[in-house]
Coordinates of C-alpha atoms and ligand atoms in Angstrom, one line a residue:
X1 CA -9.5 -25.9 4.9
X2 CA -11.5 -23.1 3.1
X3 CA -11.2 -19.2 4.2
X4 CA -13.6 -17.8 5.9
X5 CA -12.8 -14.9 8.2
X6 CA -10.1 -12.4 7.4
X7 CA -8.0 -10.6 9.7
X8 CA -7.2 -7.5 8.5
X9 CA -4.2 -5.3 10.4
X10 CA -4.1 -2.0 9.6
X11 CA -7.8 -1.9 7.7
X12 CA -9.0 1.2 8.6
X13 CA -6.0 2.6 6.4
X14 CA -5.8 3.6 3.0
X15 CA -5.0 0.2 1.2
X16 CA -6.7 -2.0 4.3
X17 CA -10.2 0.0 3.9
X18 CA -10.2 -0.7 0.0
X19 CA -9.3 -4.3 0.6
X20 CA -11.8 -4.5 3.1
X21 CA -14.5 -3.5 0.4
X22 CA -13.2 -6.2 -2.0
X23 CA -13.5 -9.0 1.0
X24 CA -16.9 -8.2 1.8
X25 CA -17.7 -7.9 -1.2
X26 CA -16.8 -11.4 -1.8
X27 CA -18.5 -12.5 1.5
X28 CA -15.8 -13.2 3.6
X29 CA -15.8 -12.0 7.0
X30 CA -13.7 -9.2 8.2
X31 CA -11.8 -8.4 11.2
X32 CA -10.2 -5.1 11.3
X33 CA -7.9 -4.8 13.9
X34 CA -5.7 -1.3 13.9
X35 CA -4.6 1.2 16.5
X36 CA -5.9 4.0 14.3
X37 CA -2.3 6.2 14.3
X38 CA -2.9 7.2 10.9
X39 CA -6.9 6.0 10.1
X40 CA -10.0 6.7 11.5
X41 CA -12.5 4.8 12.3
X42 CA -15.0 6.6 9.9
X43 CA -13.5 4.8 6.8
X44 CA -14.6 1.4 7.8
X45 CA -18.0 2.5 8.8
X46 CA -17.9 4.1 5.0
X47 CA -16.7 0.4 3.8
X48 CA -20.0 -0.7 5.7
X49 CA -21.8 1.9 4.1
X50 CA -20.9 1.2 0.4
X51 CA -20.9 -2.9 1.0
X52 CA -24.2 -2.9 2.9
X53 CA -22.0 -5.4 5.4
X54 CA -20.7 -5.2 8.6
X55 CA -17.0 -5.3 10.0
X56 CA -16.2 -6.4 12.7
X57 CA -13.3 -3.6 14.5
X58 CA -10.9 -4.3 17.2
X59 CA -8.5 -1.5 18.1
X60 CA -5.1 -2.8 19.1
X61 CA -1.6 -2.8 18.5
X62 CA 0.2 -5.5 17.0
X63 CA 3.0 -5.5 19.0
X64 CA 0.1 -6.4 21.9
X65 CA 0.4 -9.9 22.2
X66 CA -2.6 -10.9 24.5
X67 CA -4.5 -8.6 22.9
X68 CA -3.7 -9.9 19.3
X69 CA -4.3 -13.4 20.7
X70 CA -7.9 -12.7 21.7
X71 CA -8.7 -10.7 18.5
X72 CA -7.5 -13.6 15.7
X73 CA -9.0 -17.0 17.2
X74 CA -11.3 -18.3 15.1
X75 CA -9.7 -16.7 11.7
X76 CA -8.8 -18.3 8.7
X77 CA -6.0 -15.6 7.1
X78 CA -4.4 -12.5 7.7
X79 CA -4.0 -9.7 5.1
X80 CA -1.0 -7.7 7.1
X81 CA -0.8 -3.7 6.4
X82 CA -0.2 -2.8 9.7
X83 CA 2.8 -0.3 9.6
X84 CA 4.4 3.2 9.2
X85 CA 5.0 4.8 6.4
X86 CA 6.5 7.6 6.0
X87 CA 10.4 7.0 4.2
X88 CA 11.4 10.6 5.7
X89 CA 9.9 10.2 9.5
X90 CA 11.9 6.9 9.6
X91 CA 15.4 8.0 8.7
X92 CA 14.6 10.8 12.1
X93 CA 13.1 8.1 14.2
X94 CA 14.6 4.6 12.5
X95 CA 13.9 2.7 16.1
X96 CA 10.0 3.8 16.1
X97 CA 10.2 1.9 12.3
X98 CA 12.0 -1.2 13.7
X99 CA 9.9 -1.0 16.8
X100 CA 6.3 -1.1 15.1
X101 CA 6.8 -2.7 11.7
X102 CA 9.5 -5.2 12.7
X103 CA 8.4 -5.9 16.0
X104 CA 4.9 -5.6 15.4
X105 CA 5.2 -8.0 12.5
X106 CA 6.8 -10.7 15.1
X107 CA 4.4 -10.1 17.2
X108 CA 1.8 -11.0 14.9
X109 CA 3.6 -14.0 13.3
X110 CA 4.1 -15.6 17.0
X111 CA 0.6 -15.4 17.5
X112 CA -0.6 -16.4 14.4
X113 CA 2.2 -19.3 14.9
X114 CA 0.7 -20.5 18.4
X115 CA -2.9 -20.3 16.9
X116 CA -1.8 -22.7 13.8
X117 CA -3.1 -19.6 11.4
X118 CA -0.5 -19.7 8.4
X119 CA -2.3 -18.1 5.7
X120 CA -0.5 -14.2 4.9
X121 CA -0.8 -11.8 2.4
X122 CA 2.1 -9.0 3.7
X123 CA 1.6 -5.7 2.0
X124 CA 6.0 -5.3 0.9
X125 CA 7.0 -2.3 -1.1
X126 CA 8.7 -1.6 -3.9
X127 CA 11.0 0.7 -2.4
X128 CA 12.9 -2.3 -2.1
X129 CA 14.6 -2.3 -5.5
X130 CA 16.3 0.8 -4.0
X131 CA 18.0 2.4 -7.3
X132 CA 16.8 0.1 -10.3
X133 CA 19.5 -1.6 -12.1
X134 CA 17.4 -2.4 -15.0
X135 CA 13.8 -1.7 -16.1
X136 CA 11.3 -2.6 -15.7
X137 CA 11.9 -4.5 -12.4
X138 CA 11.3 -7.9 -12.1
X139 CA 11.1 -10.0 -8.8
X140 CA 14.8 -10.9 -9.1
X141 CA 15.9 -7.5 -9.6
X142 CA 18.3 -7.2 -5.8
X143 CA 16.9 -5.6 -3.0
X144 CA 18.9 -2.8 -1.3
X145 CA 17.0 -0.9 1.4
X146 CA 18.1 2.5 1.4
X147 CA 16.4 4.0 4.0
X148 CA 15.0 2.3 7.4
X149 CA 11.7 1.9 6.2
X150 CA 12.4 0.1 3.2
X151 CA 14.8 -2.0 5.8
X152 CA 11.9 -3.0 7.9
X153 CA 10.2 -4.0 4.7
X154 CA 13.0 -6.4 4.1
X155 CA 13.6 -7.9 7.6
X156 CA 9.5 -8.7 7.4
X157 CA 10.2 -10.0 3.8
X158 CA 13.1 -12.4 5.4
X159 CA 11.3 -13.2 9.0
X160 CA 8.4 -14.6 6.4
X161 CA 10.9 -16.7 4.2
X162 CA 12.5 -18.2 7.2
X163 CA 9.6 -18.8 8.6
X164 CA 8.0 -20.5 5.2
X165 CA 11.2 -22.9 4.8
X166 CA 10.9 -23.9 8.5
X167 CA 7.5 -25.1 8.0
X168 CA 5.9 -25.5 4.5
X169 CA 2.4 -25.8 5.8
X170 CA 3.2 -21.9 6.0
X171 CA 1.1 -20.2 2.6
X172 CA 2.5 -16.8 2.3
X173 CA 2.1 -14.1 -0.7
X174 CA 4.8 -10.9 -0.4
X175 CA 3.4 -8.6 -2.8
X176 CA 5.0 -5.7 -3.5
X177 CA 3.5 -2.6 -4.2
X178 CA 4.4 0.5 -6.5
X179 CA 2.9 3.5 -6.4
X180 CA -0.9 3.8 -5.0
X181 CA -3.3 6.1 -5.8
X182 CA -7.1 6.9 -6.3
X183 CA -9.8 6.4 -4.4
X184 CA -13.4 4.1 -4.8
X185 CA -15.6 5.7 -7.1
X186 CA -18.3 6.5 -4.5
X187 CA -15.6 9.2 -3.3
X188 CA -16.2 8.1 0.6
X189 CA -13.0 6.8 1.0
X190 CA -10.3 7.4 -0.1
X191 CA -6.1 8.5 1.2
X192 CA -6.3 10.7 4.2
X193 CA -3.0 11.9 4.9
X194 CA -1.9 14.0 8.2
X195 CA -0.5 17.2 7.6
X196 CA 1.7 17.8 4.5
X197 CA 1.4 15.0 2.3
X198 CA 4.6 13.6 1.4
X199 CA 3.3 12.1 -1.7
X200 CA 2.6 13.3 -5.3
X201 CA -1.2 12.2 -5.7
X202 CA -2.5 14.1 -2.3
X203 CA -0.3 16.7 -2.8
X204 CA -1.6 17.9 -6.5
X205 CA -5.6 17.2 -4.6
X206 CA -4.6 19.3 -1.9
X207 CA -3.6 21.8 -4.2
X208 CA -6.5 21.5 -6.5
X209 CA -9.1 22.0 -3.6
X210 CA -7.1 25.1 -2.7
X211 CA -5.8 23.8 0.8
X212 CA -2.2 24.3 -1.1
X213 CA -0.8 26.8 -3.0
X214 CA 1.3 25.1 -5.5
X215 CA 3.1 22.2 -6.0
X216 CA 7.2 21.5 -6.0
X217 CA 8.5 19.4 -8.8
X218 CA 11.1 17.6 -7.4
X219 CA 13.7 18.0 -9.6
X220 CA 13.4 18.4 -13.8
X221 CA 16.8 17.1 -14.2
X222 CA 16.3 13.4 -13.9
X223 CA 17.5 11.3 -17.3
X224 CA 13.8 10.8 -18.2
X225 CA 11.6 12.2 -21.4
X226 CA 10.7 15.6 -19.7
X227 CA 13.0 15.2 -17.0
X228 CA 11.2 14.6 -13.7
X229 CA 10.8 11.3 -11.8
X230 CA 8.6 8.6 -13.5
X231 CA 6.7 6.1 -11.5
X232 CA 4.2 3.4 -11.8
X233 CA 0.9 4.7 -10.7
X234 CA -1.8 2.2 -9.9
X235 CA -5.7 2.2 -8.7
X236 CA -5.7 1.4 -5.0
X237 CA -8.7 -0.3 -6.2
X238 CA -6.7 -2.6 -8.4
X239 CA -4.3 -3.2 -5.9
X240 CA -7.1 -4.2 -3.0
X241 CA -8.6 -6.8 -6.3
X242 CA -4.5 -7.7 -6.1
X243 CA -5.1 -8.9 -2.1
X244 CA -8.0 -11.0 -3.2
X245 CA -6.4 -12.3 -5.9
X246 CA -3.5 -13.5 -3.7
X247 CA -5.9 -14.5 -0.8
X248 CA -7.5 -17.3 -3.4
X249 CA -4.1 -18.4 -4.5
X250 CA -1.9 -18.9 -1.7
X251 CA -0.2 -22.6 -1.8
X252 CA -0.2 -22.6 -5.4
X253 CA 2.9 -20.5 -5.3
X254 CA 6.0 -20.8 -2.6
X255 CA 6.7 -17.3 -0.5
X256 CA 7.0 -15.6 -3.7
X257 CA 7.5 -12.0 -4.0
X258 CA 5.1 -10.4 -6.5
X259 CA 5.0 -6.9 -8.2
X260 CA 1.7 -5.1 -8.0
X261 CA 2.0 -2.3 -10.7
X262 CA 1.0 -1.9 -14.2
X263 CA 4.3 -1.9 -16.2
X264 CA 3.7 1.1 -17.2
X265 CA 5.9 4.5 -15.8
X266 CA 4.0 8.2 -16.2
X267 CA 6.7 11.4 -14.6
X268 CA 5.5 13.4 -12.2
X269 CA 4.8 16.1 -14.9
X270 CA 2.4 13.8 -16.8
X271 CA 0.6 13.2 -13.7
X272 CA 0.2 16.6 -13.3
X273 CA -1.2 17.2 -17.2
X274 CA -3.6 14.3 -16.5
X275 CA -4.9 15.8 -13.3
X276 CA -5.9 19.0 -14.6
X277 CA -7.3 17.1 -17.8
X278 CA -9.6 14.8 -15.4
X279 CA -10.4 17.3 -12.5
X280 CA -10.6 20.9 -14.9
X281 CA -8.7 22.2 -12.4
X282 CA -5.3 23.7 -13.1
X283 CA -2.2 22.5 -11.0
X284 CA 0.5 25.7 -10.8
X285 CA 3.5 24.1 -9.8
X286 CA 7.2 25.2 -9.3
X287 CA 10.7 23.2 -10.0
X288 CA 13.0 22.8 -7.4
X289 CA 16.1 20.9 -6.1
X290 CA 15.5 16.9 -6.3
X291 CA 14.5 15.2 -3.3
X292 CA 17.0 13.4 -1.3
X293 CA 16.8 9.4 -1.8
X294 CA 14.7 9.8 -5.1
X295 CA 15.6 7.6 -8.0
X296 CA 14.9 8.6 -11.5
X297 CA 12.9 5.6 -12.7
X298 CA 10.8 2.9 -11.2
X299 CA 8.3 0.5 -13.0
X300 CA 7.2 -3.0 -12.5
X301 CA 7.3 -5.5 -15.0
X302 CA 3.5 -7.0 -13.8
X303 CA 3.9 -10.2 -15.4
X304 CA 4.6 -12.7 -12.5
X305 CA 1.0 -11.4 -10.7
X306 CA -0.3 -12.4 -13.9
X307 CA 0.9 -15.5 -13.9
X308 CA 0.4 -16.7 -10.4
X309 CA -2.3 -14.8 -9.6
X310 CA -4.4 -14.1 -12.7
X311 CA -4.1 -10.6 -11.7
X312 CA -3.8 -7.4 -13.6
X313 CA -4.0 -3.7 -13.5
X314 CA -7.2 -2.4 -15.5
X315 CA -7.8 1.1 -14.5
X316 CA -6.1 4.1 -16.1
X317 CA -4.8 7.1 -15.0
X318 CA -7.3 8.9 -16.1
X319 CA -9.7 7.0 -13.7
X320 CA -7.0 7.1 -10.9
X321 CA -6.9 11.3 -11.5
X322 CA -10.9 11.0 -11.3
X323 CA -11.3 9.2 -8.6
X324 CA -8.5 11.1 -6.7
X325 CA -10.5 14.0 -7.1
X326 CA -13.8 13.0 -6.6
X327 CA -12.8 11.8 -3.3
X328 CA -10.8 15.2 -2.6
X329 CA -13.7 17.9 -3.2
X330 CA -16.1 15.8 -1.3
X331 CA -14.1 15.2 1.7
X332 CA -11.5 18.6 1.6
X333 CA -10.8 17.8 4.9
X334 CA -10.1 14.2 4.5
X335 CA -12.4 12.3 7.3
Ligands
NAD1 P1 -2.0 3.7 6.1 O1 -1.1 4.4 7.0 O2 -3.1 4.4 5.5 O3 -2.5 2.3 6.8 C1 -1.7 1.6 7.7 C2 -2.6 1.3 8.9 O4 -1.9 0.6 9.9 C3 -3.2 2.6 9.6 O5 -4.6 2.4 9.7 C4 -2.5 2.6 10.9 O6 -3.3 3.2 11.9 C5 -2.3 1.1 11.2 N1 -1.1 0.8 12.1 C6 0.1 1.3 12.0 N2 0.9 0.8 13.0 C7 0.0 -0.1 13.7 C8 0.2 -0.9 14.8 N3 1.4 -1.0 15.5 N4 -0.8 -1.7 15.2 C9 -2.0 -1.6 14.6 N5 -2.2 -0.9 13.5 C10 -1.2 -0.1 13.1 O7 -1.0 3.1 4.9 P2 -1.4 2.4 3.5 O8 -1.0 3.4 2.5 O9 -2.8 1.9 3.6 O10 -0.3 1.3 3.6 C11 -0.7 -0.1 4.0 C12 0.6 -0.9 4.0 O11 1.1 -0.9 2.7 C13 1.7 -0.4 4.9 O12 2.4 -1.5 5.5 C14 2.7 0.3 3.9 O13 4.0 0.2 4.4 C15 2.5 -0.6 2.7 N6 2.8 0.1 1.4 C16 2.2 1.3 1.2 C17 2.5 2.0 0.0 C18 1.9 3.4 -0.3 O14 2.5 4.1 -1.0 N7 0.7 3.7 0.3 C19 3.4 1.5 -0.9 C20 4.0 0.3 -0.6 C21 3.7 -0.4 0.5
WQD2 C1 6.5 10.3 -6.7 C2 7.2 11.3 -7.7 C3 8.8 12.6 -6.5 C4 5.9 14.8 -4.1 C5 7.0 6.7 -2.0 C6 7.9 5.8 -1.1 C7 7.7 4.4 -1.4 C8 6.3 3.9 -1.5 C9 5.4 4.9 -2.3 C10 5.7 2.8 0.6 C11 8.7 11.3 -7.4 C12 7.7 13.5 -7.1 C13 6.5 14.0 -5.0 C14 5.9 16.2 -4.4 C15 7.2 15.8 -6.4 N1 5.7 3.9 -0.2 N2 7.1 14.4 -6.1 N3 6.6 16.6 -5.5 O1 8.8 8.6 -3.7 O2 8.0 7.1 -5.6 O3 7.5 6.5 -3.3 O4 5.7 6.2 -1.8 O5 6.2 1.8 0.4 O6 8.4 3.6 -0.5 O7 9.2 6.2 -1.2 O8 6.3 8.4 -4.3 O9 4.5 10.0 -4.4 O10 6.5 10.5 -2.9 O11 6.8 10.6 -5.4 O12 7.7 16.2 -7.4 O13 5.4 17.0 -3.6 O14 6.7 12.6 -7.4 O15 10.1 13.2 -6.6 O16 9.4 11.5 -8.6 P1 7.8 7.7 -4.3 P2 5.9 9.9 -4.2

């Protein structure tokens, strides 16, 4: 059977509205179906407006059964970001986390179940590595949720490889993601967070279109070249060609985990010293204590998306600091 029509959970958000470019771009249809708690609509009406093509938008909730039932007959795949987020927010409210992303993703997988649709890309994490044991991490590095986010990550992770040995007719891609950033190039879309950002990349934009004074270094004590955290940043746009790439090659691989980074680990000070470099604006910043939960290190080893998926990263960080920005001083107030 060939794909058609995509469902998309969670499209309006920051990943799902860049994926949703890619699809329509490669004329599939799209079904966005998302209860808007952190998106608004007006990013998918941008996706329209950049693609020239229409979406077709269903609010819900996937824990809604009926209503998920009505929204996906007819569709050929599901592209699953539905979820929260935010690591700190689920160690206060851990049953809000199991409630949405775990329930919500059996939700969806019953109805997708009864309506004989088993075709999934999951968005995973890699915040599932927990504290690496060796770099860069590979797909058999062992995961250790260490916080209840990452733990709904994992129970989704395990529903899907129950589910895949039960029935083999069941095509599933877990790809797990590092660290997003950037924005499309037209600078209409783009991350939108609510309130404080608790990430590096919105935080240093915020700062740089003055809605933020300075920015706290988390820590400059860290076992790294200069001492603060090092990451792997990559180009949400990358990372949305990543979905596509996984779309077209579901059942040539089994319900394989997959990185989606670029191998390659900047610290949270050379993000900072490429910012200013890309946007001419200067970042002033301040050091303080380390950030509970943070781990010193964390960089893919890309090599298995490769591989199975004839994917990799191709945008720098230098495009990832311009595109950040372009998207920042255009839209200050995000939406
Ligand atoms: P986002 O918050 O921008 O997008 C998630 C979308 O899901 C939002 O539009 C939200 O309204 C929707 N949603 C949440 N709960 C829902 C529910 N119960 N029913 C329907 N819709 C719901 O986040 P994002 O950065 O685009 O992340 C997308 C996915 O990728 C998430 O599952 C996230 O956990 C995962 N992920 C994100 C990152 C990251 O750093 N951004 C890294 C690794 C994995
Ligand atoms: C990056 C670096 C911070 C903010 C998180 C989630 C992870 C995944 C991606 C979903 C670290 C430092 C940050 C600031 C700082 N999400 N920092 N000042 O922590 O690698 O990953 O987002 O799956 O699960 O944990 O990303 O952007 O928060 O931090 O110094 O104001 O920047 O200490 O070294 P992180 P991040």
């Amino acid at each position: 059977m060939s794909i058609k029509t995509i469902f998309v959970t969670g499209g309006a958000g920051y990943i799902g509205s860049h994926t949703c470019i890619e699809l329509l771009q490669a004329n599939y249809n799209v079904i966005v179906y998302d209860n808007l708690a952190n998106s608004k609509l007006e990013s998918l009406r941008r996706v329209e407006q950049i693609t020239g093509k229409s979406i077709t938008f269903i609010k819900g909730d996937i824990r809604d059964k009926d209503a998920l039932k009505n929204a996906m007959t007819g569709c050929d795949a599901v592209i699953h970001f539905a979820g929260l987020k935010a690591v700190g927010e689920s160690v206060e409210k851990p049953l809000l986390y199991y409630d949405n992303n775990v329930l919500g993703s059996l939700c969806l997988f019953h109805v997708m179940q009864e309506l004989l649709i088993k075709n999934i890309v999951f968005s995973s994490s890699a915040t599932m590595y927990g504290d690496p044991e060796f770099l860069p991490l590979t797909e058999v590095h062992r995961c250790e949720a260490t916080n209840p986010y990452g733990e709904t990550k994992l129970a989704i992770e395990m529903m899907l490889r129950a589910l895949y040995n039960s029935d083999k007719d069941w095509q599933i891609a877990l790809l797990r993601y590092f660290n997003p950033v950037g924005a499309h190039e037209s600078g209409l879309i783009g991350e939108d967070p609510s309130g404080i950002p608790n990430n590096l990349m919105p935080f240093i934009t915020q700062v740089a279109v003055g809605k933020r004074k300075q920015l706290a270094v988390f820590g400059n004590d860290y076992q790294t070249p200069d001492g603060t955290g090092v990451r792997d940043y990559i180009h949400v746009v990358d990372l949305a060609k990543g979905h596509l790439k996984a779309l077209e090659a579901l059942g040539r691989f089994e319900c394989d985990a997959i990185n989606l980074g670029t191998g390659k680990g900047y610290s949270v000070l050379e993000l900072v010293g490429a910012f200013e470099q890309a946007s001419g604006q200067s970042i002033p910043y301040i050091i303080q204590d380390r950030r509970p939960g943070d781990i010193s290190e964390c960089y893919a080893d890309p090599r298995k998306a490769k591989d199975l998926l004839g994917w990799e990263a191709e945008l720098s960080l230098n495009k990832m600091c311009v595109d950040s920005w372009r998207w920042q001083k255009h839209n200050p107030d995000g939406y």
